[in-house]
Short mmCIF file of C-alpha atoms in Angstrom, two decimals:
data_model
loop_
_atom_site.label_atom_id
_atom_site.label_comp_id
_atom_site.label_asym_id
_atom_site.label_seq_id
_atom_site.Cartn_x
_atom_site.Cartn_y
_atom_site.Cartn_z
CA UNK D 1 -2.38 -22.29 -1.25
CA UNK D 2 -3.95 -20.37 1.62
CA UNK D 3 -3.84 -16.65 1.25
CA UNK D 4 -2.08 -14.08 3.63
CA UNK D 5 -4.21 -13.04 6.63
CA UNK D 6 -5.15 -9.71 7.50
CA UNK D 7 -2.60 -9.09 10.12
CA UNK D 8 0.31 -9.76 7.50
CA UNK D 9 -1.58 -7.31 4.93
CA UNK D 10 -1.35 -4.85 7.82
CA UNK D 11 2.05 -5.08 8.40
CA UNK D 12 2.72 -5.00 4.45
CA UNK D 13 0.69 -1.84 4.07
CA UNK D 14 2.43 -0.05 6.74
CA UNK D 15 5.69 -0.82 5.43
CA UNK D 16 4.74 0.56 1.89
CA UNK D 17 3.20 3.79 3.99
CA UNK D 18 6.53 4.19 5.36
CA UNK D 19 8.46 4.16 2.33
CA UNK D 20 5.91 7.01 0.92
CA UNK D 21 6.46 9.07 4.00
CA UNK D 22 10.22 8.66 3.43
CA UNK D 23 9.85 10.25 -0.01
CA UNK D 24 7.72 13.10 1.62
CA UNK D 25 10.07 13.84 4.25
CA UNK D 26 13.07 13.93 1.79
CA UNK D 27 11.06 16.22 -0.63
CA UNK D 28 11.83 18.97 1.36
CA UNK D 29 15.37 19.07 0.63
CA UNK D 30 15.19 18.14 -2.88
CA UNK D 31 15.29 21.29 -4.61
CA UNK D 32 18.09 21.16 -7.15
CA UNK D 33 19.38 18.86 -9.85
CA UNK D 34 22.51 18.11 -7.74
CA UNK D 35 20.55 17.21 -4.61
CA UNK D 36 17.94 15.01 -6.74
CA UNK D 37 21.10 12.97 -8.40
CA UNK D 38 23.99 12.90 -6.18
CA UNK D 39 22.44 13.94 -2.62
CA UNK D 40 25.10 16.92 -2.81
CA UNK D 41 27.76 14.48 -1.95
CA UNK D 42 26.91 14.51 1.43
CA UNK D 43 26.12 10.87 2.01
CA UNK D 44 28.30 8.74 4.77
CA UNK D 45 30.31 5.86 3.08
CA UNK D 46 29.02 3.31 5.20
CA UNK D 47 25.23 4.25 4.03
CA UNK D 48 26.38 4.37 0.50
CA UNK D 49 27.81 1.00 0.68
CA UNK D 50 24.77 -0.39 2.25
CA UNK D 51 22.95 1.11 -0.62
CA UNK D 52 24.87 -0.42 -3.24
CA UNK D 53 24.40 -3.67 -1.33
CA UNK D 54 20.74 -3.61 -1.18
CA UNK D 55 20.74 -2.55 -5.00
CA UNK D 56 22.66 -5.90 -5.65
CA UNK D 57 20.41 -7.94 -3.39
CA UNK D 58 17.12 -7.38 -5.35
CA UNK D 59 14.12 -9.41 -5.20
CA UNK D 60 15.84 -11.42 -7.93
CA UNK D 61 18.20 -12.63 -5.47
CA UNK D 62 15.63 -13.17 -2.67
CA UNK D 63 13.33 -15.21 -4.97
CA UNK D 64 15.36 -16.28 -7.81
CA UNK D 65 18.42 -17.31 -5.79
CA UNK D 66 16.72 -19.85 -3.47
CA UNK D 67 14.89 -20.97 -6.91
CA UNK D 68 17.87 -21.59 -8.64
CA UNK D 69 19.53 -23.53 -5.69
CA UNK D 70 16.29 -25.49 -5.49
CA UNK D 71 16.45 -26.56 -9.02
CA UNK D 72 20.00 -27.09 -9.44
CA UNK D 73 22.59 -26.45 -7.46
CA UNK D 74 25.21 -23.89 -6.47
CA UNK D 75 26.67 -22.86 -9.54
CA UNK D 76 25.16 -19.34 -9.61
CA UNK D 77 27.26 -18.68 -6.22
CA UNK D 78 30.08 -18.46 -8.36
CA UNK D 79 29.00 -14.99 -9.54
CA UNK D 80 29.40 -13.72 -6.03
CA UNK D 81 32.95 -15.25 -5.70
CA UNK D 82 33.85 -13.07 -8.68
CA UNK D 83 32.93 -9.82 -7.08
CA UNK D 84 36.24 -9.33 -5.36
CA UNK D 85 38.20 -9.31 -8.63
CA UNK D 86 35.85 -6.91 -10.17
CA UNK D 87 35.71 -4.32 -7.05
CA UNK D 88 39.53 -4.41 -7.09
CA UNK D 89 39.55 -3.14 -10.58
CA UNK D 90 36.64 -0.49 -10.09
CA UNK D 91 38.40 0.66 -6.67
CA UNK D 92 41.55 0.97 -8.18
CA UNK D 93 40.61 2.64 -11.85
CA UNK D 94 37.23 3.18 -12.14
CA UNK D 95 36.20 5.16 -8.93
CA UNK D 96 39.31 7.67 -9.40
CA UNK D 97 38.18 8.41 -12.89
CA UNK D 98 34.89 9.15 -12.09
CA UNK D 99 35.51 11.19 -9.05
CA UNK D 100 38.10 13.17 -11.17
CA UNK D 101 35.68 13.69 -14.10
CA UNK D 102 33.11 15.27 -11.94
CA UNK D 103 30.49 14.29 -14.37
CA UNK D 104 26.85 13.16 -13.05
CA UNK D 105 26.63 10.97 -16.08
CA UNK D 106 28.73 7.75 -16.70
CA UNK D 107 28.57 8.14 -20.39
CA UNK D 108 29.65 11.94 -20.82
CA UNK D 109 33.47 10.80 -21.21
CA UNK D 110 32.52 8.44 -24.11
CA UNK D 111 31.60 11.57 -26.01
CA UNK D 112 34.95 13.19 -25.36
CA UNK D 113 36.65 10.21 -26.42
CA UNK D 114 34.92 8.91 -29.63
CA UNK D 115 32.16 11.25 -30.28
CA UNK D 116 28.34 11.87 -29.69
CA UNK D 117 27.32 8.27 -31.36
CA UNK D 118 29.54 6.32 -28.43
CA UNK D 119 27.54 8.27 -25.62
CA UNK D 120 23.99 7.73 -27.35
CA UNK D 121 25.25 3.99 -27.88
CA UNK D 122 25.91 3.37 -24.32
CA UNK D 123 23.18 5.27 -23.31
CA UNK D 124 20.68 3.03 -25.04
CA UNK D 125 22.34 -0.03 -23.71
CA UNK D 126 22.20 1.10 -20.27
CA UNK D 127 18.45 2.10 -20.54
CA UNK D 128 17.65 -1.25 -22.22
CA UNK D 129 19.51 -3.16 -19.36
CA UNK D 130 17.63 -1.09 -16.62
CA UNK D 131 14.48 -1.86 -18.14
CA UNK D 132 15.26 -5.58 -18.17
CA UNK D 133 16.34 -5.79 -14.81
CA UNK D 134 13.42 -3.55 -13.33
CA UNK D 135 11.12 -5.55 -15.29
CA UNK D 136 12.31 -8.93 -14.03
CA UNK D 137 12.16 -7.61 -10.30
CA UNK D 138 8.66 -6.39 -11.04
CA UNK D 139 7.74 -9.71 -12.29
CA UNK D 140 9.76 -11.53 -9.61
CA UNK D 141 7.78 -9.81 -6.66
CA UNK D 142 4.21 -10.01 -8.55
CA UNK D 143 5.01 -13.93 -8.89
CA UNK D 144 5.68 -14.10 -5.14
CA UNK D 145 2.62 -12.02 -3.97
CA UNK D 146 0.01 -13.36 -6.52
CA UNK D 147 0.52 -17.04 -4.96
CA UNK D 148 0.20 -15.56 -1.72
CA UNK D 149 -2.59 -12.86 -1.76
CA UNK D 150 -4.49 -14.33 -4.98
CA UNK D 151 -4.41 -10.76 -6.68
CA UNK D 152 -3.14 -10.82 -10.40
CA UNK D 153 0.29 -10.26 -11.34
CA UNK D 154 -0.39 -7.12 -13.35
CA UNK D 155 -2.49 -5.44 -10.65
CA UNK D 156 0.51 -6.13 -7.93
CA UNK D 157 2.88 -4.76 -10.72
CA UNK D 158 0.95 -1.49 -10.94
CA UNK D 159 0.27 -1.27 -7.34
CA UNK D 160 3.99 -1.63 -6.58
CA UNK D 161 4.97 0.70 -9.44
CA UNK D 162 2.84 3.41 -8.18
CA UNK D 163 4.29 3.56 -4.65
CA UNK D 164 7.96 3.31 -5.78
CA UNK D 165 7.47 5.99 -8.44
CA UNK D 166 5.76 8.38 -5.71
CA UNK D 167 8.86 8.05 -3.07
CA UNK D 168 11.62 8.10 -5.86
CA UNK D 169 10.03 11.13 -7.50
CA UNK D 170 9.70 12.77 -3.98
CA UNK D 171 12.90 11.91 -2.49
CA UNK D 172 15.29 11.80 -5.22
CA UNK D 173 18.71 9.99 -4.47
CA UNK D 174 18.85 10.77 -0.86
CA UNK D 175 15.58 9.08 -0.30
CA UNK D 176 16.78 6.25 -2.41
CA UNK D 177 19.82 5.59 -0.64
CA UNK D 178 18.25 6.20 3.06
CA UNK D 179 15.36 3.85 2.26
CA UNK D 180 18.12 1.33 0.83
CA UNK D 181 19.63 1.34 4.10
CA UNK D 182 16.74 0.33 5.89
CA UNK D 183 15.80 -2.21 3.06
CA UNK D 184 19.07 -3.81 3.32
CA UNK D 185 18.75 -4.50 6.44
CA UNK D 186 15.04 -5.62 6.34
CA UNK D 187 15.78 -8.24 3.65
CA UNK D 188 18.79 -9.69 5.34
CA UNK D 189 16.91 -10.12 8.40
CA UNK D 190 13.89 -11.49 6.61
CA UNK D 191 16.25 -13.97 4.93
CA UNK D 192 17.56 -15.39 8.49
CA UNK D 193 14.16 -15.76 9.79
CA UNK D 194 13.18 -17.93 6.84
CA UNK D 195 16.54 -19.96 7.14
CA UNK D 196 15.99 -20.40 11.10
CA UNK D 197 12.30 -21.64 10.62
CA UNK D 198 13.34 -23.92 7.91
CA UNK D 199 15.93 -25.54 10.15
CA UNK D 200 13.95 -25.35 13.39
CA UNK D 201 10.88 -27.34 11.56
CA UNK D 202 12.90 -29.88 9.52
CA UNK D 203 13.05 -33.29 10.83
CA UNK D 204 16.75 -34.02 11.48
CA UNK D 205 17.72 -30.42 11.52
CA UNK D 206 20.93 -29.31 9.79
CA UNK D 207 22.41 -32.90 9.68
CA UNK D 208 19.44 -33.99 7.49
CA UNK D 209 19.44 -31.08 5.38
CA UNK D 210 23.25 -31.64 4.54
CA UNK D 211 22.67 -35.19 3.74
CA UNK D 212 19.89 -35.00 1.20
CA UNK D 213 21.87 -32.02 -0.30
CA UNK D 214 24.91 -34.34 -0.47
CA UNK D 215 23.05 -37.27 -1.91
CA UNK D 216 21.50 -35.11 -4.80
CA UNK D 217 24.48 -32.69 -5.46
CA UNK D 218 22.86 -29.53 -4.34
CA UNK D 219 26.13 -28.04 -3.02
CA UNK D 220 27.97 -28.33 -6.37
CA UNK D 221 29.62 -25.27 -7.83
CA UNK D 222 29.67 -26.64 -11.32
CA UNK D 223 31.81 -28.29 -13.52
CA UNK D 224 35.77 -27.03 -13.53
CA UNK D 225 36.06 -28.50 -16.98
CA UNK D 226 37.27 -25.82 -19.58
CA UNK D 227 34.00 -25.82 -21.05
CA UNK D 228 32.16 -22.71 -22.39
CA UNK D 229 29.17 -24.39 -24.05
CA UNK D 230 27.66 -25.31 -20.54
CA UNK D 231 27.00 -23.49 -17.27
CA UNK D 232 30.24 -24.83 -15.90
CA UNK D 233 32.34 -23.03 -13.03
CA UNK D 234 34.44 -20.99 -15.56
CA UNK D 235 31.43 -19.65 -17.37
CA UNK D 236 29.86 -18.17 -14.26
CA UNK D 237 33.04 -16.88 -13.23
CA UNK D 238 33.96 -15.12 -16.29
CA UNK D 239 30.39 -13.97 -16.67
CA UNK D 240 30.41 -12.44 -13.12
CA UNK D 241 33.50 -10.79 -13.71
CA UNK D 242 32.55 -8.88 -16.74
CA UNK D 243 29.13 -8.23 -15.50
CA UNK D 244 30.29 -6.98 -12.32
CA UNK D 245 32.76 -4.66 -14.13
CA UNK D 246 29.97 -3.28 -15.73
CA UNK D 247 28.15 -2.75 -12.52
CA UNK D 248 30.79 -1.15 -10.89
CA UNK D 249 32.18 0.71 -13.73
CA UNK D 250 29.52 1.62 -16.13
CA UNK D 251 26.34 1.51 -14.44
CA UNK D 252 24.52 4.87 -13.61
CA UNK D 253 23.27 3.28 -10.67
CA UNK D 254 26.75 2.99 -9.04
CA UNK D 255 28.52 5.90 -10.58
CA UNK D 256 25.58 8.22 -8.78
CA UNK D 257 26.49 6.72 -5.46
CA UNK D 258 30.22 7.18 -5.91
CA UNK D 259 29.54 10.82 -6.30
CA UNK D 260 27.28 10.76 -3.40
CA UNK D 261 30.30 10.51 -0.96
CA UNK D 262 32.56 13.05 -0.03
CA UNK D 263 35.62 11.81 -1.59
CA UNK D 264 37.01 8.91 -3.80
CA UNK D 265 38.73 7.45 -0.85
CA UNK D 266 35.01 7.14 0.86
CA UNK D 267 33.58 5.72 -2.32
CA UNK D 268 36.28 3.11 -2.60
CA UNK D 269 35.36 2.16 1.13
CA UNK D 270 31.58 2.04 0.27
CA UNK D 271 32.11 -0.20 -2.56
CA UNK D 272 34.30 -2.85 -0.44
CA UNK D 273 31.53 -2.64 2.16
CA UNK D 274 29.14 -3.88 -0.24
CA UNK D 275 31.26 -6.58 -1.40
CA UNK D 276 31.90 -7.57 2.01
CA UNK D 277 28.19 -8.00 2.86
CA UNK D 278 27.09 -9.32 -0.14
CA UNK D 279 29.16 -12.44 -0.32
CA UNK D 280 27.92 -13.91 2.81
CA UNK D 281 24.51 -12.65 2.39
CA UNK D 282 24.28 -14.24 -1.28
CA UNK D 283 25.66 -17.43 0.33
CA UNK D 284 22.58 -17.22 2.69
CA UNK D 285 20.29 -17.41 -0.21
CA UNK D 286 21.92 -20.47 -1.55
CA UNK D 287 21.61 -22.09 1.89
CA UNK D 288 17.94 -21.26 1.90
CA UNK D 289 17.38 -22.96 -1.46
CA UNK D 290 19.27 -26.09 -0.43
CA UNK D 291 17.17 -26.22 2.73
CA UNK D 292 14.00 -25.78 1.01
CA UNK D 293 14.90 -28.56 -1.13
CA UNK D 294 15.54 -31.08 1.43
CA UNK D 295 12.29 -29.72 3.45
CA UNK D 296 10.14 -30.56 0.33
CA UNK D 297 11.69 -33.95 -0.05
CA UNK D 298 10.34 -34.78 3.51
CA UNK D 299 7.08 -33.34 2.69
CA UNK D 300 6.14 -34.80 -0.75
CA UNK D 301 2.61 -33.50 -0.56
CA UNK D 302 3.28 -30.03 -0.42
CA UNK D 303 5.86 -30.29 -3.44
CA UNK D 304 3.04 -32.05 -5.26
CA UNK D 305 0.67 -29.35 -4.72
CA UNK D 306 3.55 -26.92 -5.81
CA UNK D 307 4.14 -29.00 -9.17
CA UNK D 308 0.24 -29.18 -10.07
CA UNK D 309 0.19 -25.45 -9.74
CA UNK D 310 3.08 -25.17 -11.92
CA UNK D 311 1.35 -27.77 -14.43
CA UNK D 312 -1.89 -25.55 -14.16
CA UNK D 313 -0.13 -22.64 -15.42
CA UNK D 314 1.01 -24.49 -18.40
CA UNK D 315 -2.17 -25.87 -19.50
CA UNK D 316 -4.99 -24.37 -21.04
CA UNK D 317 -7.75 -23.66 -18.27
CA UNK D 318 -10.06 -26.18 -19.80
CA UNK D 319 -7.39 -28.80 -18.95
CA UNK D 320 -8.65 -31.72 -16.68
CA UNK D 321 -7.11 -32.98 -13.38
CA UNK D 322 -5.67 -35.85 -15.05
CA UNK D 323 -3.97 -33.80 -17.69
CA UNK D 324 -2.33 -31.51 -14.95
CA UNK D 325 -1.25 -34.48 -12.85
CA UNK D 326 0.45 -36.11 -16.06
CA UNK D 327 2.14 -32.59 -16.80
CA UNK D 328 3.11 -32.35 -13.21
CA UNK D 329 5.02 -35.57 -13.32
CA UNK D 330 7.16 -34.37 -16.47
CA UNK D 331 8.19 -31.21 -14.37
CA UNK D 332 11.90 -30.95 -12.95
CA UNK D 333 12.77 -29.06 -10.08
CA UNK D 334 14.19 -26.32 -12.12
CA UNK D 335 10.51 -25.90 -13.86
CA UNK D 336 8.85 -24.57 -10.43
CA UNK D 337 11.95 -23.71 -8.27
CA UNK D 338 11.07 -20.17 -8.22
CA UNK D 339 7.53 -21.17 -6.21
CA UNK D 340 8.60 -22.91 -3.54
CA UNK D 341 10.06 -19.82 -1.16
CA UNK D 342 6.47 -18.20 -1.37
CA UNK D 343 4.82 -21.73 -1.00
CA UNK D 344 6.80 -22.30 2.19
CA UNK D 345 6.24 -18.76 3.51
CA UNK D 346 2.62 -18.74 3.20
CA UNK D 347 1.88 -22.21 4.36
CA UNK D 348 4.69 -22.85 7.29
CA UNK D 349 5.54 -19.39 8.87
CA UNK D 350 3.37 -18.22 11.55
CA UNK D 351 1.18 -15.13 11.32
CA UNK D 352 2.98 -11.91 11.38
CA UNK D 353 6.41 -13.20 10.77
CA UNK D 354 4.92 -13.67 6.88
CA UNK D 355 4.11 -10.06 6.71
CA UNK D 356 7.70 -9.21 7.79
CA UNK D 357 9.08 -11.66 5.23
CA UNK D 358 7.05 -10.13 2.37
CA UNK D 359 8.14 -6.72 3.43
CA UNK D 360 11.59 -7.77 3.29
CA UNK D 361 11.04 -8.75 -0.43
CA UNK D 362 9.10 -5.87 -1.39
CA UNK D 363 12.31 -4.14 0.20
CA UNK D 364 14.50 -6.19 -2.23
CA UNK D 365 12.51 -4.95 -4.97
CA UNK D 366 11.67 -1.60 -4.22
CA UNK D 367 15.46 -0.66 -3.63
CA UNK D 368 16.57 -1.95 -7.24
CA UNK D 369 13.96 -0.24 -8.74
CA UNK D 370 13.75 3.07 -7.07
CA UNK D 371 17.57 3.27 -7.89
CA UNK D 372 16.92 2.29 -11.22
CA UNK D 373 14.39 4.86 -11.98
CA UNK D 374 16.60 7.56 -10.42
CA UNK D 375 19.50 6.56 -12.50
CA UNK D 376 17.59 6.43 -15.83
CA UNK D 377 16.09 9.69 -15.31
CA UNK D 378 19.46 11.16 -14.72
CA UNK D 379 20.90 9.65 -17.71
CA UNK D 380 17.96 10.59 -19.84
CA UNK D 381 17.88 14.16 -18.34
CA UNK D 382 21.77 14.77 -18.98
CA UNK D 383 22.63 12.40 -21.84
CA UNK D 384 19.66 12.61 -24.20
CA UNK D 385 17.53 15.68 -23.28
CA UNK D 386 20.41 18.31 -22.43
CA UNK D 387 22.63 16.95 -25.07
CA UNK D 388 20.21 16.67 -28.16
CA UNK D 389 16.97 18.62 -27.32
CA UNK D 390 17.75 21.66 -25.18
CA UNK D 391 20.90 22.22 -23.44
CA UNK D 392 20.18 25.76 -21.81
CA UNK D 393 17.39 24.63 -19.30
CA UNK D 394 16.98 26.21 -15.66
CA UNK D 395 17.49 24.34 -12.59
CA UNK D 396 13.40 24.43 -12.09
CA UNK D 397 13.00 23.29 -15.75
CA UNK D 398 15.84 20.30 -15.16
CA UNK D 399 14.02 19.26 -11.92
CA UNK D 400 10.74 19.05 -13.64
CA UNK D 401 12.17 16.79 -16.50
CA UNK D 402 13.78 14.59 -13.81
CA UNK D 403 10.44 14.00 -12.20
CA UNK D 404 8.83 13.46 -15.44
CA UNK D 405 11.13 10.98 -16.89
CA UNK D 406 11.39 9.04 -13.40
CA UNK D 407 7.53 8.48 -13.81
CA UNK D 408 8.09 7.35 -17.20
CA UNK D 409 10.74 5.05 -16.94
CA UNK D 410 8.83 3.61 -13.84
CA UNK D 411 5.67 3.33 -16.28
CA UNK D 412 7.97 1.56 -18.88
CA UNK D 413 9.42 -0.87 -16.10
CA UNK D 414 6.03 -2.06 -15.50
CA UNK D 415 5.06 -3.02 -18.76
CA UNK D 416 8.28 -4.76 -19.11
CA UNK D 417 7.53 -6.80 -16.31
CA UNK D 418 3.90 -7.79 -17.53
CA UNK D 419 5.46 -8.84 -20.72
CA UNK D 420 7.56 -11.38 -18.53
CA UNK D 421 4.82 -13.07 -17.18
CA UNK D 422 5.39 -16.77 -17.91
CA UNK D 423 9.17 -16.92 -18.08
CA UNK D 424 10.63 -19.87 -16.34
CA UNK D 425 13.38 -18.61 -14.32
CA UNK D 426 13.59 -14.91 -12.92
CA UNK D 427 17.35 -15.37 -12.38
CA UNK D 428 18.07 -16.70 -15.94
CA UNK D 429 16.04 -14.22 -17.90
CA UNK D 430 17.78 -11.28 -15.93
CA UNK D 431 21.12 -12.82 -16.91
CA UNK D 432 20.61 -13.28 -20.31
CA UNK D 433 19.02 -9.82 -20.89
CA UNK D 434 21.87 -8.01 -18.88
CA UNK D 435 24.68 -9.68 -20.63
CA UNK D 436 23.19 -8.84 -24.24
CA UNK D 437 22.75 -5.25 -23.28
CA UNK D 438 25.86 -4.68 -21.09
CA UNK D 439 28.41 -6.46 -23.50
CA UNK D 440 28.46 -3.35 -25.92
CA UNK D 441 28.71 -0.69 -23.43
CA UNK D 442 31.62 -2.31 -21.29
CA UNK D 443 33.47 -3.02 -24.33
CA UNK D 444 33.65 0.71 -25.70
CA UNK D 445 34.15 1.65 -22.38
CA UNK D 446 37.25 -0.10 -21.95
CA UNK D 447 38.40 0.53 -25.25
CA UNK D 448 38.00 4.10 -24.43
CA UNK D 449 40.17 4.16 -21.15
CA UNK D 450 42.64 1.32 -22.01
CA UNK D 451 43.60 1.82 -25.61
CA UNK D 452 44.79 4.31 -28.11
CA UNK D 453 42.02 3.60 -30.49
CA UNK D 454 40.35 6.81 -32.10
CA UNK D 455 36.60 7.19 -33.60
CA UNK D 456 37.10 5.19 -36.67
CA UNK D 457 38.51 2.27 -34.99
CA UNK D 458 35.75 2.48 -32.17
CA UNK D 459 32.96 2.56 -34.82
CA UNK D 460 34.50 -0.56 -36.43
CA UNK D 461 34.88 -2.37 -33.37
CA UNK D 462 31.39 -1.60 -32.25
CA UNK D 463 29.79 -2.93 -35.41
CA UNK D 464 32.07 -6.19 -35.36
CA UNK D 465 31.02 -6.64 -31.60
CA UNK D 466 27.21 -6.02 -32.32
CA UNK D 467 27.43 -8.72 -35.08
CA UNK D 468 29.02 -11.03 -32.55
CA UNK D 469 26.69 -10.59 -29.66
CA UNK D 470 23.54 -11.08 -32.23
CA UNK D 471 25.30 -14.25 -33.47
CA UNK D 472 25.63 -15.65 -29.86
CA UNK D 473 21.96 -14.49 -28.78
CA UNK D 474 19.96 -15.56 -31.77
CA UNK D 475 21.58 -18.84 -33.32
CA UNK D 476 17.98 -19.96 -34.14
CA UNK D 477 17.70 -17.32 -36.91
CA UNK D 478 20.60 -18.92 -38.69
CA UNK D 479 19.13 -21.43 -41.35
CA UNK D 480 19.63 -25.13 -40.80
CA UNK D 481 21.57 -25.68 -43.77
CA UNK D 482 24.13 -23.36 -42.04
CA UNK D 483 23.50 -24.93 -38.56
CA UNK D 484 27.71 -25.78 -38.55
CA UNK D 485 28.15 -21.91 -37.94
CA UNK D 486 25.70 -21.49 -35.16
CA UNK D 487 26.96 -20.33 -31.94
CA UNK D 488 27.52 -23.30 -29.19
CA UNK D 489 28.77 -20.84 -26.73
CA UNK D 490 26.51 -20.67 -23.12
CA UNK D 491 24.47 -17.56 -23.00
CA UNK D 492 26.22 -16.48 -20.28
CA UNK D 493 29.40 -15.92 -22.20
CA UNK D 494 27.84 -13.16 -24.51
CA UNK D 495 29.05 -10.54 -22.08
CA UNK D 496 32.57 -11.96 -21.98
CA UNK D 497 32.81 -12.57 -25.81
CA UNK D 498 31.16 -9.49 -26.88
CA UNK D 499 33.31 -7.32 -24.74
CA UNK D 500 36.68 -8.76 -25.40
CA UNK D 501 35.57 -8.59 -29.14
CA UNK D 502 34.84 -4.79 -29.11
CA UNK D 503 38.02 -4.02 -26.95
CA UNK D 504 40.46 -6.33 -28.77
CA UNK D 505 39.14 -5.36 -32.24
CA UNK D 506 39.42 -1.77 -31.83
CA UNK D 507 42.87 -2.13 -30.17
CA UNK D 508 44.05 -4.25 -33.15
CA UNK D 509 42.60 -1.52 -35.46
CA UNK D 510 44.59 1.09 -33.75
CA UNK D 511 47.76 -0.55 -34.05
CA UNK D 512 47.16 -1.38 -37.76
CA UNK D 513 46.41 2.26 -38.63
CA UNK D 514 49.52 3.48 -36.89
CA UNK D 515 47.76 5.38 -34.20
CA UNK D 516 50.25 5.26 -31.33
CA UNK D 517 49.63 8.61 -29.61
CA UNK D 518 47.88 8.75 -26.61
CA UNK D 519 44.24 10.17 -26.63
#
């Protein structure tokens, strides 16, 4: 694969410099914790809506979704179809709840409801979820740029991380939101450009793409059978509802954005704007993946080169060409799907356009990571440090703590991304990790706002829920002699069953103990 020319690298460098300058500009206003965490509630709802959309549309989407569509079909698009259901619940119940509470942290309510342990449990789950998310985003962007530039993935993650840390620390939430507005526009424009070049250069155009896709089942949404052991339509649909409920109802990234608008009504509008933009945008990336599949079917020499590179990554460095060829012949499209978009960009797109597209991918990564850093720093400051270490600190000390924790979270997310080098699918690893960590958090939150359970019932429910999550997540730890009790559920069902276990168990316990008074 050829590497990026100087013109494209210059465009990328200018974009990254612009992000740093944005942080410097907003640093002039970033003088107190309220400004750093909530932008003082002065952001227009349309900007918040685009910001939420930009956070959703990470580089996992930009690279992972086309790779997933290339390797399998449109089954993962069902996740997007579930978003309106979760958004309706969030707009009707969650947003008014948070706006009325006035708390900057999403987890303060849990302590009031069940005690300090509940708040701490949710905070730990959130921090682990965000590290997994930011790590997978770092990995995804490094995977793409490594193929284009020849630099090591570790070096790319470190350079990217430093830039993101700088503008996030300097600018706070206001810088995050306004850079995400620009990033949301750039990444959507970049996707449209990619699809244009695929179709314009594809022999036979759209008709040929559709014919190849239909012949190989690339447009399927998955089986509609009532089967929860494989990636059916229903597994992804249920997963989507529950993970999006967690996103819209429990994720500090979104809660801070609700507080950044002037009212609850404006916050609800921003959430629905995100959904309205994300649905067609995510469909665009699935179309890109299917179109790339058709492209490489009519360009087998390019496909063989990708397969050889994928095989080389799986073999020792001393492997012969013959060994790599044999390995390449055994690989399936799902094994190298994440590599096709970077390959198409660097080998087919004209000079200058590649720089714009890479900047779009960078913007997808930066928006997700910067908002995650800001949210994690907020949670650490208000839910851990000020709760357990030292409550009475000045505004200046709080700002210093927010800056420091943002830096530390950024470093930890880079380390997480480096640890992920070698995984098979960006999208799969993120979905699995998010389901594991988010299940307990969402279950406990729903138990707190929709049941009469008290502290004792909540503790028992969480213990049982964690055991169920572990049972579903680590079936290989069960001895072969007890293989009959291993979980056969698909991994995406972890958040569904884990959440329901905690909520229903706590509710039943509260009824059995005669707890009939509202809390």
